[in-house]
Short mmCIF file of C-alpha atoms in Angstrom, two decimals:
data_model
loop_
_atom_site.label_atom_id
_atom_site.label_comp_id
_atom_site.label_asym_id
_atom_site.label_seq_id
_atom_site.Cartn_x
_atom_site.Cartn_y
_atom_site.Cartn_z
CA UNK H 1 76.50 -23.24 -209.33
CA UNK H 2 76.39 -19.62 -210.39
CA UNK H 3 78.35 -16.33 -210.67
CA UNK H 4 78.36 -14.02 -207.86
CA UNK H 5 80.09 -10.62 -208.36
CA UNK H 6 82.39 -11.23 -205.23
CA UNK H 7 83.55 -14.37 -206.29
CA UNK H 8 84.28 -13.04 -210.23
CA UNK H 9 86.10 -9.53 -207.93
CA UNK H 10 88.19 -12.09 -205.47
CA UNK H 11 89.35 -14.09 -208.74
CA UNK H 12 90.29 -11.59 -210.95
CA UNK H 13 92.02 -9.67 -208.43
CA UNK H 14 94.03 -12.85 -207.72
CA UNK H 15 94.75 -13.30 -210.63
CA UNK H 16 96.09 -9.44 -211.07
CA UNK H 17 98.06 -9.81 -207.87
CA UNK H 18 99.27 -13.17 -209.05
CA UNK H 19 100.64 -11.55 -212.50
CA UNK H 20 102.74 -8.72 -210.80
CA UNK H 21 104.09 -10.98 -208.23
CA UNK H 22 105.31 -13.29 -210.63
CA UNK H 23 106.95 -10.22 -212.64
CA UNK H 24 107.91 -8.46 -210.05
CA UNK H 25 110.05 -11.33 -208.74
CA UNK H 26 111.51 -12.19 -211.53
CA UNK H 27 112.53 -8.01 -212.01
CA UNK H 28 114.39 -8.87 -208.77
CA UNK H 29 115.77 -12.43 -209.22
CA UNK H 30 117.39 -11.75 -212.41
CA UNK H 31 119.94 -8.66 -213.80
CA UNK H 32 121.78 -6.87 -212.01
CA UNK H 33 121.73 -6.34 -208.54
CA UNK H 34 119.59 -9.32 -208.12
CA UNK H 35 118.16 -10.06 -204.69
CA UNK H 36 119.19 -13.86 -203.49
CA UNK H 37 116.38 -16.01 -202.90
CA UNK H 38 115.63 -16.24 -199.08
CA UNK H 39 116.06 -12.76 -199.25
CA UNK H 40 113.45 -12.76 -201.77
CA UNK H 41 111.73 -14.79 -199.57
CA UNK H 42 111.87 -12.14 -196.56
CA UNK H 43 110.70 -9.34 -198.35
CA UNK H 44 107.62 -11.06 -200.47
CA UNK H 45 106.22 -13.44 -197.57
CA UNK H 46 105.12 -11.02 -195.14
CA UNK H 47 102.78 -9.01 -197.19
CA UNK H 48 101.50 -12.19 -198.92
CA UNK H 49 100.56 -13.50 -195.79
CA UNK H 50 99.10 -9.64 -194.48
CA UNK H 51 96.55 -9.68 -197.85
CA UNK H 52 95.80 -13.35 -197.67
CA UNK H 53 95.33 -12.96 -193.91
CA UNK H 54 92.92 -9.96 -194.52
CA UNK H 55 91.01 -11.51 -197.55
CA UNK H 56 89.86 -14.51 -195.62
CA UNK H 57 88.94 -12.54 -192.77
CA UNK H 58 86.62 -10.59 -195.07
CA UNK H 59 85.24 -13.28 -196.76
CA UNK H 60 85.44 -15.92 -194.80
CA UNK H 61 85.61 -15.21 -190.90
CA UNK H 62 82.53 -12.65 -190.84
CA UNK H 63 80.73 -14.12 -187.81
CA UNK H 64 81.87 -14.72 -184.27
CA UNK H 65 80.99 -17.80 -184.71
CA UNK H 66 83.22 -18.68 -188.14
CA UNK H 67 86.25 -17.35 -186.21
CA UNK H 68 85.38 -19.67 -183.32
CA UNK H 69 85.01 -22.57 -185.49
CA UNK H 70 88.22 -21.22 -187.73
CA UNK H 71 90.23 -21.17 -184.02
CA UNK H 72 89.00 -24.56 -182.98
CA UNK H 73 90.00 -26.02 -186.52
CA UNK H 74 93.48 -25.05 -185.68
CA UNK H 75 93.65 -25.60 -182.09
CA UNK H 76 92.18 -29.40 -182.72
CA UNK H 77 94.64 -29.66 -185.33
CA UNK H 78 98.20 -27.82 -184.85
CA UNK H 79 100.51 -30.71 -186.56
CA UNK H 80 98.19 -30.14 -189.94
CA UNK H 81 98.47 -26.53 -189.56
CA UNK H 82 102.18 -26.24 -189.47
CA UNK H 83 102.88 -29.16 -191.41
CA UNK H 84 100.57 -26.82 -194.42
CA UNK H 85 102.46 -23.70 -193.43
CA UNK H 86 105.60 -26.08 -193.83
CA UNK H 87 104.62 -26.98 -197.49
CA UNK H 88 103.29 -23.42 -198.25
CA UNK H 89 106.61 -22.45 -197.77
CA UNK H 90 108.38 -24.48 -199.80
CA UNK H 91 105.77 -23.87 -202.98
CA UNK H 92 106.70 -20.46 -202.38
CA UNK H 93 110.50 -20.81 -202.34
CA UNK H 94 109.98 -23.48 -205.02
CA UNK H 95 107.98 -20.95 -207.10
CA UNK H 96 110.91 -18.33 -207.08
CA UNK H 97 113.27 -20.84 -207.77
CA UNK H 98 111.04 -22.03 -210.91
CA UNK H 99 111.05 -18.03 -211.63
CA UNK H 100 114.73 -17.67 -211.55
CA UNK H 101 115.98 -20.10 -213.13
CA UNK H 102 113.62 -20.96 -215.63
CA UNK H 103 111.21 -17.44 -216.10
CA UNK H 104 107.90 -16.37 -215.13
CA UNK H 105 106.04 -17.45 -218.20
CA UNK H 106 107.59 -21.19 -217.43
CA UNK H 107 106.36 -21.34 -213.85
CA UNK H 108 102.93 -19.95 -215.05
CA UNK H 109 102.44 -22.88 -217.36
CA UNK H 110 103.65 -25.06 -214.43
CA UNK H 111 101.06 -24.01 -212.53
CA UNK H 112 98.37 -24.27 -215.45
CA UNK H 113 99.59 -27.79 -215.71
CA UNK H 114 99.36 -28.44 -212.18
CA UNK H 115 95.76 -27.21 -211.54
CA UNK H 116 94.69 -29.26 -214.33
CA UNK H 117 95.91 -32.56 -213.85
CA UNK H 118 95.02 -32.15 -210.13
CA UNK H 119 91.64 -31.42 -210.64
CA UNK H 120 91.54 -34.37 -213.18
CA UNK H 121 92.97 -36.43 -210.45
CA UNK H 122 90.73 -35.79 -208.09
CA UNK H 123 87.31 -36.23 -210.03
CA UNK H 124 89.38 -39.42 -211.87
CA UNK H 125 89.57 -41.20 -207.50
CA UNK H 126 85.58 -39.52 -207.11
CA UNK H 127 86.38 -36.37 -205.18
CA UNK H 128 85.15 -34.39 -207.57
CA UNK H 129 81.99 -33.79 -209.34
CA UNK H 130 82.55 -32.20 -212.87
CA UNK H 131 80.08 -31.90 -215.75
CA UNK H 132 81.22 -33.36 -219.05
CA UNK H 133 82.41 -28.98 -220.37
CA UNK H 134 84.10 -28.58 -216.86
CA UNK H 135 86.41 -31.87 -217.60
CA UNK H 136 86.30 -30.94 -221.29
CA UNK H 137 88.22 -27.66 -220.05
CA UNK H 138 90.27 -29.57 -217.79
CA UNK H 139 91.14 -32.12 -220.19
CA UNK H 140 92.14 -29.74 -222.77
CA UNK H 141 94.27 -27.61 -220.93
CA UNK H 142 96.22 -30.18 -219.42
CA UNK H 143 97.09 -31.37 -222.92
CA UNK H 144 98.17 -28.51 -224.28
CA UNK H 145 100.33 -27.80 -221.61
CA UNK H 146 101.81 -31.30 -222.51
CA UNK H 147 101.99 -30.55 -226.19
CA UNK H 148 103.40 -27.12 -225.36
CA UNK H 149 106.05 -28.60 -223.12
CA UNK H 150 106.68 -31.26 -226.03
CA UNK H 151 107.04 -28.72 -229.23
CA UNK H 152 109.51 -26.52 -226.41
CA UNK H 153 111.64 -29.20 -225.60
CA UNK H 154 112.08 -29.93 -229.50
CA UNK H 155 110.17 -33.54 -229.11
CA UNK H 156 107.10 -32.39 -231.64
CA UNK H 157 107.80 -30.21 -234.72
CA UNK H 158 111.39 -30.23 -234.67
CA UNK H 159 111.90 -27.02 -233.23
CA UNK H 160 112.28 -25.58 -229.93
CA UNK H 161 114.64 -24.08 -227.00
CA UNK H 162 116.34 -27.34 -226.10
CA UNK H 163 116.41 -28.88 -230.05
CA UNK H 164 118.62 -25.65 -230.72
CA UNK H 165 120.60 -25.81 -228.12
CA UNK H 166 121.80 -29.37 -228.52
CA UNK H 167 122.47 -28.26 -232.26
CA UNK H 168 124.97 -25.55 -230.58
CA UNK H 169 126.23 -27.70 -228.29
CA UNK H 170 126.98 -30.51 -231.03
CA UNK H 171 129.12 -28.26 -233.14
#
């Protein structure tokens, strides 16, 4: 498995887009003049949907015959398909949620939390193949997203968000 520029362009883009989308929407969740959320919702989804649309179809749907077999994968399949756009949906609103209520940084670390212990998952049941850095990586940065979580909350170190406010609540 190697690097190819278009793969290292697609990520790092993503992960660009991924940063101002999160900041962006919590700029307009939060303060005033805050947008509600399926409002939100209505003005973020489309273009998602535009750029993801037109990234695959670069990438992945070059060929006649890739948008044939892309078609038939749907058509075989509808249920799956809008059962996914279902749950796509409600990451999404989930997401903003995550982003209003709790911050963008917060729903970051969710997510680094979530990739990790997913792809841990899935090479613990066989699905995967990892070498012994890949789960290394994977490993590690599911555990410090615990230990993170567990220092935040006030349960290591003694310190933390929810420690202090219990204090203030207490007197």
């Amino acid at each position: 498995m190697g690097l190819s520029s278009l793969g290292l362009f697609l990520q790092l883009s993503a992960n660009l887009s991924e940063a101002c989308r999160v900041v962006l929407s919590q700029r307009l969740l939060s303060g005033t003049g805050a947008l509600p959320l399926v409002e939100m919702q209505h003005h973020v989804a489309p273009w998602q949907s535009v750029f993801l649309l037109a990234a695959s179809a670069a990438v992945e749907l070059r060929t006649p015959s890739d948008r044939a077999a892309a078609l038939h994968a749907v058509a075989s399949y509808p249920l799956i398909f809008a059962c996914a756009s279902g749950l796509g949906l409600g990451l999404q609103v989930g997401a903003l949620l995550v982003i209003k209520v709790a911050g963008s940084v917060t729903m970051k670390l969710l997510g680094i939390g979530k990739n990790g212990a997913l792809v841990l998952f899935q090479a613990a049941r066989g699905a995967e193949n990892l070498l012994s850095h890949q789960l290394a990586g994977h490993a590690l940065s599911t555990v410090a997203f615990f230990v993170y979580s567990l220092v935040r909350l006030g349960y290591v170190g003694g310190a933390g968000g929810a420690a202090e406010g219990r204090k203030a609540k207490s007197l």
